Amino acid sequence: MNLLELKDITLTYFSDNGETKALENISFNVNDGEFISIVGPSGCGKTTILSLISGLIKPTSGEVIINQNDNFYAGYMFQKDNLFEWRTVLDNVYLGLEIRKMKTAENIEYANDLLKKYNLWEFRNKYPKQLSGGMRQRVALIRTLALKPSILLLDEAFSALDYQTRLNICDDVYSIIKQMKLTAILVTHDISEAISLSDKIIILSSRPATVKKEISLNLNNIGTPLKRRECPQAKEYFETIWSELM
């Protein structure tokens, strides 16, 4: 089922120095349960698209069509985990529930179950500085999932991690997203990362960004993201995406 659609989105920034067109006629669909990656040159507007989907900004023209009538909520994960160092893991996970006034017994139990399911319950009374980078990012993910988002927006969510941790956390996050049947959109500069995680990749041009190409990947039978990176098809996809970006 089509969860949302970006239809002919154009975004122009206005300032005292004139107009800057960031996006031009951006159109693509996001299906329920789909994992999409957006790649493109630096500064082309990838993160801007996430901001439009989440409702943080409005397009100059075009529309973001949400095909979910009630309680659409976009969960957002950034490059930095943004955990509060003075709060325990448990208190960090509860933070979104507190801000959105959703800290009910039912939602607390749901958040606790997520911590238990993904092997963080024993660290619930630890502070962020006592955790590894990968564990911190998993806590940030669970904090987001506790709010039961309709879609998960990942803005360079793994780029601050060292390479080995990044590979491991990609496997973890992919497994969690698929188990929970979540819809996700990842913005990344890492082509291999996009290939390893995605059902579909959107390739953007330089600014003003247009959709140069959509590539549907057929790697679901390969297994984990790490195994996908190593399969022969990944090289072919990489070369196709690289040629489009260049």
Short mmCIF file of C-alpha atoms in Angstrom, two decimals:
data_model
loop_
_atom_site.label_atom_id
_atom_site.label_comp_id
_atom_site.label_asym_id
_atom_site.label_seq_id
_atom_site.Cartn_x
_atom_site.Cartn_y
_atom_site.Cartn_z
CA MET A 1 0.00 0.00 0.00
CA ASN A 2 1.18 3.51 -0.82
CA LEU A 3 1.91 5.19 2.53
CA LEU A 4 2.85 8.60 1.18
CA GLU A 5 3.57 10.41 -2.06
CA LEU A 6 5.70 13.41 -2.92
CA LYS A 7 4.00 15.05 -5.89
CA ASP A 8 5.76 17.72 -7.96
CA ILE A 9 7.51 19.20 -4.92
CA THR A 10 9.38 22.44 -5.51
CA LEU A 11 11.03 24.38 -2.70
CA THR A 12 12.47 27.86 -3.04
CA TYR A 13 14.20 29.73 -0.24
CA PHE A 14 13.70 33.49 -0.18
CA SER A 15 16.15 35.94 1.40
CA ASP A 16 17.27 39.55 1.07
CA ASN A 17 19.78 38.38 -1.52
CA GLY A 18 17.15 36.79 -3.75
CA GLU A 19 15.76 33.32 -4.39
CA THR A 20 17.47 29.95 -4.12
CA LYS A 21 15.67 26.97 -5.59
CA ALA A 22 16.52 23.85 -3.54
CA LEU A 23 14.15 21.24 -5.03
CA GLU A 24 12.39 21.12 -8.39
CA ASN A 25 9.48 18.85 -9.30
CA ILE A 26 10.41 16.05 -6.90
CA SER A 27 8.02 13.10 -7.18
CA PHE A 28 8.19 9.59 -5.74
CA ASN A 29 6.07 7.13 -3.76
CA VAL A 30 6.82 5.40 -0.48
CA ASN A 31 5.05 2.08 0.07
CA ASP A 32 4.09 0.70 3.46
CA GLY A 33 6.97 -1.37 4.87
CA GLU A 34 9.45 -0.14 2.26
CA PHE A 35 13.04 0.91 3.02
CA ILE A 36 14.12 3.76 0.73
CA SER A 37 17.49 5.49 0.55
CA ILE A 38 18.08 8.93 -0.93
CA VAL A 39 21.52 9.65 -2.37
CA GLY A 40 22.89 12.65 -4.21
CA PRO A 41 25.63 15.28 -4.23
CA SER A 42 26.40 17.19 -1.02
CA GLY A 43 24.04 20.09 -0.48
CA CYS A 44 21.49 18.94 -3.04
CA GLY A 45 18.57 18.87 -0.60
CA LYS A 46 18.38 15.30 0.69
CA THR A 47 17.75 16.36 4.30
CA THR A 48 15.27 18.99 3.08
CA ILE A 49 13.11 16.17 1.71
CA LEU A 50 13.00 14.56 5.16
CA SER A 51 11.98 17.90 6.66
CA LEU A 52 9.14 18.15 4.15
CA ILE A 53 7.91 14.63 4.92
CA SER A 54 8.01 15.27 8.67
CA GLY A 55 6.09 18.52 8.26
CA LEU A 56 8.88 20.72 9.63
CA ILE A 57 8.74 22.84 6.48
CA LYS A 58 6.21 23.32 3.68
CA PRO A 59 6.91 23.15 -0.07
CA THR A 60 6.69 26.23 -2.27
CA SER A 61 4.56 24.17 -4.63
CA GLY A 62 3.46 20.58 -4.92
CA GLU A 63 2.29 18.45 -2.03
CA VAL A 64 3.18 15.65 0.36
CA ILE A 65 0.22 13.29 0.30
CA ILE A 66 -0.21 11.11 3.40
CA ASN A 67 -2.35 8.05 2.80
CA GLN A 68 -2.92 7.43 6.48
CA ASN A 69 -5.88 9.28 7.90
CA ASP A 70 -5.17 9.16 11.61
CA ASN A 71 -2.13 9.77 13.79
CA PHE A 72 0.58 9.97 11.12
CA TYR A 73 3.84 10.54 12.92
CA ALA A 74 7.34 10.66 11.45
CA GLY A 75 10.10 9.48 13.79
CA TYR A 76 13.40 11.25 13.15
CA MET A 77 16.93 9.93 13.82
CA PHE A 78 19.91 12.21 13.30
CA GLN A 79 23.62 11.71 12.77
CA LYS A 80 24.20 12.38 16.48
CA ASP A 81 22.23 10.34 18.99
CA ASN A 82 21.28 13.49 20.97
CA LEU A 83 21.02 11.56 24.22
CA PHE A 84 21.00 13.69 27.37
CA GLU A 85 24.09 12.79 29.35
CA TRP A 86 22.44 13.51 32.72
CA ARG A 87 19.57 11.10 32.07
CA THR A 88 19.78 7.34 32.30
CA VAL A 89 19.07 5.10 29.31
CA LEU A 90 15.55 4.54 30.61
CA ASP A 91 14.91 8.25 31.10
CA ASN A 92 16.27 9.02 27.62
CA VAL A 93 13.93 6.43 26.10
CA TYR A 94 10.98 7.97 27.96
CA LEU A 95 11.87 11.51 26.83
CA GLY A 96 9.73 11.55 23.69
CA LEU A 97 6.78 10.15 25.61
CA GLU A 98 7.15 12.96 28.15
CA ILE A 99 7.41 15.70 25.52
CA ARG A 100 4.37 14.44 23.60
CA LYS A 101 2.45 13.83 26.84
CA MET A 102 2.17 10.11 26.05
CA LYS A 103 3.82 8.67 29.16
CA THR A 104 1.01 6.28 30.00
CA ALA A 105 1.40 2.90 31.67
CA GLU A 106 0.74 1.20 28.33
CA ASN A 107 3.40 3.20 26.49
CA ILE A 108 5.93 2.76 29.30
CA GLU A 109 5.42 -0.99 29.11
CA TYR A 110 5.86 -0.85 25.32
CA ALA A 111 9.14 1.09 25.65
CA ASN A 112 10.39 -1.31 28.32
CA ASP A 113 9.54 -4.27 26.08
CA LEU A 114 11.59 -2.71 23.26
CA LEU A 115 14.59 -2.39 25.57
CA LYS A 116 14.22 -6.01 26.62
CA LYS A 117 13.69 -7.30 23.09
CA TYR A 118 16.76 -5.55 21.74
CA ASN A 119 19.09 -6.41 24.63
CA LEU A 120 19.36 -3.04 26.34
CA TRP A 121 17.25 -3.65 29.44
CA GLU A 122 20.25 -4.53 31.59
CA PHE A 123 21.75 -1.13 30.73
CA ARG A 124 18.60 0.83 31.59
CA ASN A 125 20.19 2.53 34.62
CA LYS A 126 23.44 3.38 32.85
CA TYR A 127 24.26 6.85 31.54
CA PRO A 128 25.09 7.54 27.88
CA LYS A 129 28.80 8.09 28.60
CA GLN A 130 28.95 4.49 29.85
CA LEU A 131 27.76 3.10 26.48
CA SER A 132 29.54 2.41 23.21
CA GLY A 133 28.67 4.46 20.13
CA GLY A 134 26.63 1.61 18.68
CA MET A 135 24.66 1.13 21.90
CA ARG A 136 23.95 4.85 22.12
CA GLN A 137 22.50 4.79 18.62
CA ARG A 138 20.34 1.79 19.48
CA VAL A 139 19.01 3.67 22.51
CA ALA A 140 18.22 6.63 20.23
CA LEU A 141 16.39 4.27 17.88
CA ILE A 142 14.32 2.76 20.69
CA ARG A 143 13.49 6.26 21.97
CA THR A 144 12.09 6.98 18.50
CA LEU A 145 10.29 3.63 18.19
CA ALA A 146 8.63 4.10 21.58
CA LEU A 147 6.46 6.76 19.93
CA LYS A 148 5.17 4.20 17.39
CA PRO A 149 6.08 6.22 14.28
CA SER A 150 4.29 5.72 10.98
CA ILE A 151 7.61 6.21 9.18
CA LEU A 152 11.22 6.33 10.34
CA LEU A 153 13.43 9.09 8.89
CA LEU A 154 17.18 8.42 9.17
CA ASP A 155 19.36 11.45 8.44
CA GLU A 156 22.94 10.14 8.05
CA ALA A 157 22.08 8.16 11.18
CA PHE A 158 25.21 5.95 11.13
CA SER A 159 27.86 8.30 9.72
CA ALA A 160 29.28 9.39 13.10
CA LEU A 161 30.22 5.78 13.99
CA ASP A 162 33.50 4.06 13.23
CA TYR A 163 33.38 1.67 10.28
CA GLN A 164 33.12 -1.62 12.18
CA THR A 165 30.45 -0.27 14.54
CA ARG A 166 28.62 1.17 11.55
CA LEU A 167 28.42 -2.23 9.86
CA ASN A 168 27.13 -3.86 13.05
CA ILE A 169 24.55 -1.18 13.82
CA CYS A 170 23.28 -1.27 10.22
CA ASP A 171 22.58 -4.98 10.67
CA ASP A 172 20.87 -4.30 14.02
CA VAL A 173 18.73 -1.43 12.77
CA TYR A 174 17.76 -3.27 9.58
CA SER A 175 16.70 -6.29 11.63
CA ILE A 176 14.60 -4.14 13.98
CA ILE A 177 12.95 -2.25 11.12
CA LYS A 178 12.05 -5.45 9.28
CA GLN A 179 10.82 -7.24 12.41
CA MET A 180 8.54 -4.30 13.22
CA LYS A 181 7.48 -3.94 9.56
CA LEU A 182 8.36 -0.26 9.61
CA THR A 183 8.62 2.09 6.67
CA ALA A 184 11.97 3.91 6.57
CA ILE A 185 13.76 6.56 4.52
CA LEU A 186 17.53 6.92 4.86
CA VAL A 187 19.56 9.89 3.65
CA THR A 188 23.18 8.85 3.13
CA HIS A 189 26.35 9.70 1.19
CA ASP A 190 27.44 6.06 1.41
CA ILE A 191 26.35 4.22 -1.73
CA SER A 192 27.24 0.79 -0.32
CA GLU A 193 25.21 1.52 2.80
CA ALA A 194 22.21 2.50 0.66
CA ILE A 195 22.49 -0.71 -1.38
CA SER A 196 22.86 -2.90 1.70
CA LEU A 197 19.71 -1.58 3.39
CA SER A 198 17.27 -0.54 0.70
CA ASP A 199 14.36 -1.84 -1.32
CA LYS A 200 14.59 1.27 -3.49
CA ILE A 201 17.12 4.06 -4.03
CA ILE A 202 16.25 7.60 -5.14
CA ILE A 203 19.13 9.36 -6.91
CA LEU A 204 19.03 13.16 -6.87
CA SER A 205 20.79 15.63 -9.12
CA SER A 206 22.77 18.62 -7.89
CA ARG A 207 20.82 21.69 -6.73
CA PRO A 208 18.13 22.41 -7.59
CA ALA A 209 17.56 18.71 -6.97
CA THR A 210 15.49 16.65 -9.33
CA VAL A 211 14.97 12.89 -9.29
CA LYS A 212 17.52 11.56 -11.79
CA LYS A 213 16.63 7.92 -11.33
CA GLU A 214 14.83 5.40 -9.13
CA ILE A 215 16.42 1.99 -8.71
CA SER A 216 14.48 -0.95 -7.28
CA LEU A 217 16.80 -3.49 -5.69
CA ASN A 218 16.20 -7.21 -5.67
CA LEU A 219 18.33 -8.33 -2.72
CA ASN A 220 15.74 -9.43 -0.17
CA ASN A 221 16.80 -13.06 -0.49
CA ILE A 222 20.45 -12.28 0.33
CA GLY A 223 20.07 -11.80 4.07
CA THR A 224 21.71 -9.19 6.28
CA PRO A 225 23.04 -5.82 5.05
CA LEU A 226 26.59 -7.09 5.60
CA LYS A 227 25.96 -10.05 3.29
CA ARG A 228 24.32 -7.76 0.74
CA ARG A 229 27.49 -5.65 0.58
CA GLU A 230 29.45 -8.74 -0.44
CA CYS A 231 27.11 -10.11 -3.13
CA PRO A 232 27.93 -9.74 -6.87
CA GLN A 233 24.75 -7.73 -7.56
CA ALA A 234 25.89 -5.02 -5.13
CA LYS A 235 28.83 -4.14 -7.37
CA GLU A 236 26.53 -3.76 -10.36
CA TYR A 237 24.16 -1.49 -8.43
CA PHE A 238 27.13 0.53 -7.13
CA GLU A 239 28.45 1.15 -10.64
CA THR A 240 25.00 2.21 -11.86
CA ILE A 241 24.48 4.66 -8.99
CA TRP A 242 28.04 6.00 -9.22
CA SER A 243 27.65 6.71 -12.95
CA GLU A 244 24.42 8.62 -12.27
CA LEU A 245 26.05 10.70 -9.53
CA MET A 246 29.06 11.51 -11.67
#
